[in-house]
PDB file of C-alpha atoms in Angstrom:
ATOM      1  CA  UNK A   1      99.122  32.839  87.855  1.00  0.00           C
ATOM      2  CA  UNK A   2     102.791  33.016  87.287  1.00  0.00           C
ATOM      3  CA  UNK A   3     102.448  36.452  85.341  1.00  0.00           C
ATOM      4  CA  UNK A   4     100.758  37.496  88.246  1.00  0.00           C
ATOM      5  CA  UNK A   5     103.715  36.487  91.018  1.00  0.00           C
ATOM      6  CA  UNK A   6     105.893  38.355  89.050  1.00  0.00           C
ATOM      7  CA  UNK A   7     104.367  41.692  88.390  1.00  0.00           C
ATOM      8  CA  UNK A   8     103.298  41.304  92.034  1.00  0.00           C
ATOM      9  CA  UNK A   9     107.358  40.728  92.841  1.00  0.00           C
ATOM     10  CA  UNK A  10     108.261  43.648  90.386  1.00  0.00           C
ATOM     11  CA  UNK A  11     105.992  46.322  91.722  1.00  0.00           C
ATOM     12  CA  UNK A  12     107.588  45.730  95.635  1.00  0.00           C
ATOM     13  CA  UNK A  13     110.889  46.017  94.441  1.00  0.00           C
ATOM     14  CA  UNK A  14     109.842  49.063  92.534  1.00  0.00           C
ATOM     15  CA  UNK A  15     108.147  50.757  95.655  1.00  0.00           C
ATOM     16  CA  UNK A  16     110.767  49.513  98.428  1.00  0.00           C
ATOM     17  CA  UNK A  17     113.482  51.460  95.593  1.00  0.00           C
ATOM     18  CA  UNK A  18     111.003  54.416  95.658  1.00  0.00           C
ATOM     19  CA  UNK A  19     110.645  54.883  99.410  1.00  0.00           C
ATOM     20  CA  UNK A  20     114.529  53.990  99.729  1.00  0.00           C
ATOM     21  CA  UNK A  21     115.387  56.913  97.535  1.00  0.00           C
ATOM     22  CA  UNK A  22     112.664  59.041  99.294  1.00  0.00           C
ATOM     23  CA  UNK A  23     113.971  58.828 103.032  1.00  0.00           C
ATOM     24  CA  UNK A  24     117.365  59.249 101.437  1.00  0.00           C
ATOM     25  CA  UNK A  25     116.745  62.569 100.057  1.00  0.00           C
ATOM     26  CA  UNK A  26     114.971  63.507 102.899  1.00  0.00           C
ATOM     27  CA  UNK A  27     117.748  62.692 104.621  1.00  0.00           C
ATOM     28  CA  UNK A  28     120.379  64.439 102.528  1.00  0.00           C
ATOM     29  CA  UNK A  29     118.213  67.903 101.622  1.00  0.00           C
ATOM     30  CA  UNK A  30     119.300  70.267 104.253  1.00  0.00           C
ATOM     31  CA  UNK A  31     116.943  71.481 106.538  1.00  0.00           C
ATOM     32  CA  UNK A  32     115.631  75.101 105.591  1.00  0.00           C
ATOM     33  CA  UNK A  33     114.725  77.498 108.739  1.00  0.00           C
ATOM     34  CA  UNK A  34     110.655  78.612 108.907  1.00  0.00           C
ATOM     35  CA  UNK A  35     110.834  82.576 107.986  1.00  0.00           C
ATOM     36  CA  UNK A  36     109.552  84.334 110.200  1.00  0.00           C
ATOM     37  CA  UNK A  37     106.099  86.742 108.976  1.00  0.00           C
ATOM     38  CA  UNK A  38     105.248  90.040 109.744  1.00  0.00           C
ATOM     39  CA  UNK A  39     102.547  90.827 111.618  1.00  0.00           C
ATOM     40  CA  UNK A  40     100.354  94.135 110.601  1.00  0.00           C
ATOM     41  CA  UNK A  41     102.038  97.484 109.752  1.00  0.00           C
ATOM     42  CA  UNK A  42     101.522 100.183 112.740  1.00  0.00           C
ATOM     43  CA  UNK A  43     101.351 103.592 111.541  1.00  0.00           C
ATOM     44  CA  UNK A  44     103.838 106.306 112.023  1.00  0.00           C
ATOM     45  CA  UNK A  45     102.993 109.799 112.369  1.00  0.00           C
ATOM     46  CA  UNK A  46     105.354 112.131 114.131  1.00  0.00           C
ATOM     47  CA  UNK A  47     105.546 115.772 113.513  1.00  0.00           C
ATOM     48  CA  UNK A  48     107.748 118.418 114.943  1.00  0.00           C
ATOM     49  CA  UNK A  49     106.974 122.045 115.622  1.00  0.00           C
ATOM     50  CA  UNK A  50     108.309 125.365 116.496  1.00  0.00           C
ATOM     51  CA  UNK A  51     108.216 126.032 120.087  1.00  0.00           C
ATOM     52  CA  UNK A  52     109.418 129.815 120.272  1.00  0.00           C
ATOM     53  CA  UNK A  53     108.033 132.347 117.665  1.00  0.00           C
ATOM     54  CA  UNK A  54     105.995 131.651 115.031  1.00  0.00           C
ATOM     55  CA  UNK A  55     104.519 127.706 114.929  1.00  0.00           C
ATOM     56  CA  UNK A  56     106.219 126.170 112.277  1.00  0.00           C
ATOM     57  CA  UNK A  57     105.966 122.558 111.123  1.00  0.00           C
ATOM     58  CA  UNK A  58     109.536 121.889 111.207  1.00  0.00           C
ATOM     59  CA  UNK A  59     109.553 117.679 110.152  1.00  0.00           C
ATOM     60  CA  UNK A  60     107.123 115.408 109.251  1.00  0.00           C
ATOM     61  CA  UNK A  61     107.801 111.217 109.422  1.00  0.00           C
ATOM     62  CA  UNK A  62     104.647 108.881 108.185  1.00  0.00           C
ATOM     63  CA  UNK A  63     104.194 105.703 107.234  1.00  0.00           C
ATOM     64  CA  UNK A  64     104.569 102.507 108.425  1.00  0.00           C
ATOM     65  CA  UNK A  65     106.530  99.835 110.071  1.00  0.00           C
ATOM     66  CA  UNK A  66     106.452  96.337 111.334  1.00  0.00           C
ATOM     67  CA  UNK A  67     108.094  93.605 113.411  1.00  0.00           C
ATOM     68  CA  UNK A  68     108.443  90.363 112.221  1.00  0.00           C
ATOM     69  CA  UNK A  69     107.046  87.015 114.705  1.00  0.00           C
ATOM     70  CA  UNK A  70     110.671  86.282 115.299  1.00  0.00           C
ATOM     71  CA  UNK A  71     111.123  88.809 117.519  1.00  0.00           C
ATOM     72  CA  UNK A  72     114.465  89.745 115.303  1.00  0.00           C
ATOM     73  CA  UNK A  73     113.678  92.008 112.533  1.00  0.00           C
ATOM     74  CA  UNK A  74     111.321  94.697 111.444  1.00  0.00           C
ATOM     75  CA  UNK A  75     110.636  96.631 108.168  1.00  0.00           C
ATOM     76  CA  UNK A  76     110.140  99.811 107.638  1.00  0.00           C
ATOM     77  CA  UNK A  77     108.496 102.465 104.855  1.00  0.00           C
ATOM     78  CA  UNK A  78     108.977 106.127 106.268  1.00  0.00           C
ATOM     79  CA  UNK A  79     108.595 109.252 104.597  1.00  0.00           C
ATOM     80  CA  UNK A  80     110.430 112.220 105.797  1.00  0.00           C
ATOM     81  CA  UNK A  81     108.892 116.066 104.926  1.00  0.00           C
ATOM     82  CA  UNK A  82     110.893 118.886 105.361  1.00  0.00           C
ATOM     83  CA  UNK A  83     108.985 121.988 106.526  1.00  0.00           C
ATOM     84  CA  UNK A  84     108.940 124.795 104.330  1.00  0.00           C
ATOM     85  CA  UNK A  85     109.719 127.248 107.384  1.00  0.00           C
ATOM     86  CA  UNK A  86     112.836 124.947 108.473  1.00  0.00           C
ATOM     87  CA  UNK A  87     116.050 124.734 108.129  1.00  0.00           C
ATOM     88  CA  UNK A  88     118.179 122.664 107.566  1.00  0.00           C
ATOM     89  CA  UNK A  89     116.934 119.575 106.647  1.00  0.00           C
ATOM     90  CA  UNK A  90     115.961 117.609 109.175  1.00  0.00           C
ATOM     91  CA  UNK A  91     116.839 114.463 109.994  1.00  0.00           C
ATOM     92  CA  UNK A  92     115.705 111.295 112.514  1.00  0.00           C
ATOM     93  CA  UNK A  93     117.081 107.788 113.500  1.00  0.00           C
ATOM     94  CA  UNK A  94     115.899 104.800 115.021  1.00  0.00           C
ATOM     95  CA  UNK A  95     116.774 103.385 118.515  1.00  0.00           C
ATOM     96  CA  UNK A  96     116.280  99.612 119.138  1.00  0.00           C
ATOM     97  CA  UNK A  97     115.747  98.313 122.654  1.00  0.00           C
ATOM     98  CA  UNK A  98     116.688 101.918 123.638  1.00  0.00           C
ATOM     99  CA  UNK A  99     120.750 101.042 123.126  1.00  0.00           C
ATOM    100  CA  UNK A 100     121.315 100.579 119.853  1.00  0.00           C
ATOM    101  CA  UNK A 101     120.954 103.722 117.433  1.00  0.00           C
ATOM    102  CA  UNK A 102     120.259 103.126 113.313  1.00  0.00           C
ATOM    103  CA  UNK A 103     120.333 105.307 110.739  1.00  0.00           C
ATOM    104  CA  UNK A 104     118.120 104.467 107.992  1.00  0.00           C
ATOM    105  CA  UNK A 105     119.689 105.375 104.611  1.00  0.00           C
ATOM    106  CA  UNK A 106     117.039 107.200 102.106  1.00  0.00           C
ATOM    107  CA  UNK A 107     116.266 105.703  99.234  1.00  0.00           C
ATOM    108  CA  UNK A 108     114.086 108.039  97.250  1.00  0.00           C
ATOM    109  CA  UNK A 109     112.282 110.898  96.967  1.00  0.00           C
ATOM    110  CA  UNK A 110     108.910 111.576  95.504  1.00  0.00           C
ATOM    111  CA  UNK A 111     106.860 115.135  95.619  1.00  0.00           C
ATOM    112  CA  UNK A 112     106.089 116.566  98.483  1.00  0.00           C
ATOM    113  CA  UNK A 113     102.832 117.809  99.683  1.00  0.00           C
ATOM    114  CA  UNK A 114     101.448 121.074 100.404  1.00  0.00           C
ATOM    115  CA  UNK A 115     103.339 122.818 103.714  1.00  0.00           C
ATOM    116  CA  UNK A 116     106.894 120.699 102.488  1.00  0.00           C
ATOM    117  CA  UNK A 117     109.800 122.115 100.636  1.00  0.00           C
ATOM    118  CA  UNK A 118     110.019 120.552  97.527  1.00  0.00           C
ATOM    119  CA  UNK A 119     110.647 117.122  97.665  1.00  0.00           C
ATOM    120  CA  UNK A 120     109.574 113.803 100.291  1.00  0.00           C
ATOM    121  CA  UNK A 121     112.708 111.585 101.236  1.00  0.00           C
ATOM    122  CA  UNK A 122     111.752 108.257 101.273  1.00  0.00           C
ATOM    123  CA  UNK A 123     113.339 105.178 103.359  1.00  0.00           C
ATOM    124  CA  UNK A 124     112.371 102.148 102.941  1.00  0.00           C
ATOM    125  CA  UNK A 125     113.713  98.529 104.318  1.00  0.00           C
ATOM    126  CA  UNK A 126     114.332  96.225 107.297  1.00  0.00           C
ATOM    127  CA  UNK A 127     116.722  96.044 110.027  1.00  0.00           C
ATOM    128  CA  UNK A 128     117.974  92.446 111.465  1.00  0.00           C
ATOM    129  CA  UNK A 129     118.901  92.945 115.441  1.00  0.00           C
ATOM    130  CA  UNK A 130     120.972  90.571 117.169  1.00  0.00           C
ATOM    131  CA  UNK A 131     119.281  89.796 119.584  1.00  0.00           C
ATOM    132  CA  UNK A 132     115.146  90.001 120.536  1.00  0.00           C
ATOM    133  CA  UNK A 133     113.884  92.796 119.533  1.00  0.00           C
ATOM    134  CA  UNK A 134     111.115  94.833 121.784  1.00  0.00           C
ATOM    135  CA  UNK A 135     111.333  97.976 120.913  1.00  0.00           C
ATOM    136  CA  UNK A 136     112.020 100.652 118.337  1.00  0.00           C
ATOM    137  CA  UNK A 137     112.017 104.231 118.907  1.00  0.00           C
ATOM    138  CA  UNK A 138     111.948 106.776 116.105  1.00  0.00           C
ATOM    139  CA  UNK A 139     113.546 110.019 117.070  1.00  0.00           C
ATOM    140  CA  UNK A 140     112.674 113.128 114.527  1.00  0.00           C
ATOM    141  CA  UNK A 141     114.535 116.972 114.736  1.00  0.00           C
ATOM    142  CA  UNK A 142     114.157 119.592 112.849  1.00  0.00           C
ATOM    143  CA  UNK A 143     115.677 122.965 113.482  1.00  0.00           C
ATOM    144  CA  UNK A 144     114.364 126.815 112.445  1.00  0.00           C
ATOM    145  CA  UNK A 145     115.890 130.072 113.037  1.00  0.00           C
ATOM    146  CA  UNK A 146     113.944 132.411 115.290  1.00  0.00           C
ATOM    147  CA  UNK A 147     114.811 135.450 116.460  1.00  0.00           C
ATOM    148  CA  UNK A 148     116.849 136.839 114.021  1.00  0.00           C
ATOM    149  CA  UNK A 149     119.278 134.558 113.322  1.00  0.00           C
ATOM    150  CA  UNK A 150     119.674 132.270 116.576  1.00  0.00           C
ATOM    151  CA  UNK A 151     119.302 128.885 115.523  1.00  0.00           C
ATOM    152  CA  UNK A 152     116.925 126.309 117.595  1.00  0.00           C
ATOM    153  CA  UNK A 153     116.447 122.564 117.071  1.00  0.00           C
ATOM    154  CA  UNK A 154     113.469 120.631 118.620  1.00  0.00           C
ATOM    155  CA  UNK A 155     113.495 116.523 118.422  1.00  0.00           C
ATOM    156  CA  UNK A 156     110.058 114.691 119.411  1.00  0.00           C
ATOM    157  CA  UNK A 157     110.102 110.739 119.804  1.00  0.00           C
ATOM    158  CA  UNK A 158     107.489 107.969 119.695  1.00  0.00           C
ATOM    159  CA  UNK A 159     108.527 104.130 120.918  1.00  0.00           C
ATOM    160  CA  UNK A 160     107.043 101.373 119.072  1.00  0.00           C
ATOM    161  CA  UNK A 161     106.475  98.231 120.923  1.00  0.00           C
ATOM    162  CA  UNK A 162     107.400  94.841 119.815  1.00  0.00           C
ATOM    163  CA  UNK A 163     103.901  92.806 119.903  1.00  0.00           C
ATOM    164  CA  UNK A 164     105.509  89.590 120.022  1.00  0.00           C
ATOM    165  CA  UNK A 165     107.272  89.660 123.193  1.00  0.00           C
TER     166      UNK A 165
END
């Protein structure tokens, strides 16, 4: 009976030490903010054309981006094609909630298909806002010279729309 008592006494002072040290720690251990996810990639697909001579696919962007559930952030993975009638290069940014303008840097290229010049720039990553994010437009120009040599630029847009807020 004795033997008893005193395992009995030894395993409470072993589990009041073990819960002590557990509400301590979770006490100490700072508390880590819940990421936020992304919600489903929305497709990108703008292309710009000639609008005086000859039609001429002047810039291509595809791919995809997304916003992220809180309402800050999105990603991005955009591919840029040059087309082989334009010149020069062209080029796009981004405009979030219609004020602020970004310029995404490239980070690669890759082979371009048929109707491109040689090469696809690639862009890929994600852009933190200060403040809630509800919208993103993409704004693409690309610029051919037509007649003779009088230059002409043509931009297209497309607005993205936050589907969290």
């Amino acid at each position: 009976m004795r033997l008893e008592l005193t395992r009995s006494k030894a395993r409470r002072a072993v589990n009041c030490v073990a819960i002590a040290i557990a509400t301590l720690a979770a006490i100490l251990v700072p508390v880590t903010p819940a990421h936020a996810t992304y919600g489903p990639d929305q497709p990108v697909s703008i292309t710009v054309t000639s609008n005086a001579g000859p039609s001429i696919m002047l810039a291509q962007l595809t791919g995809t981006l997304a916003f992220d559930d809180g309402n800050t952030k999105f990603r991005y993975a955009l591919r840029l094609c040059w087309g082989s009638g334009s010149y020069p290069k062209p080029n796009f940014y981004v405009s979030v909630n219609g004020s602020t303008v970004f310029y995404p840097g490239q980070t690669g290229t890759t082979t371009a298909p048929a109707g491109c010049q040689l090469s696809l720039f690639l862009y890929d990553g994600e852009y933190t806002h200060s403040t809630t994010l509800t919208n993103v437009t993409l704004y693409v120009t690309g610029g051919w010279f037509y007649p003779g040599n009088t230059y002409n630029s043509r931009t297209k847009s497309v607005t993205y729309d936050n589907p969290y807020n």
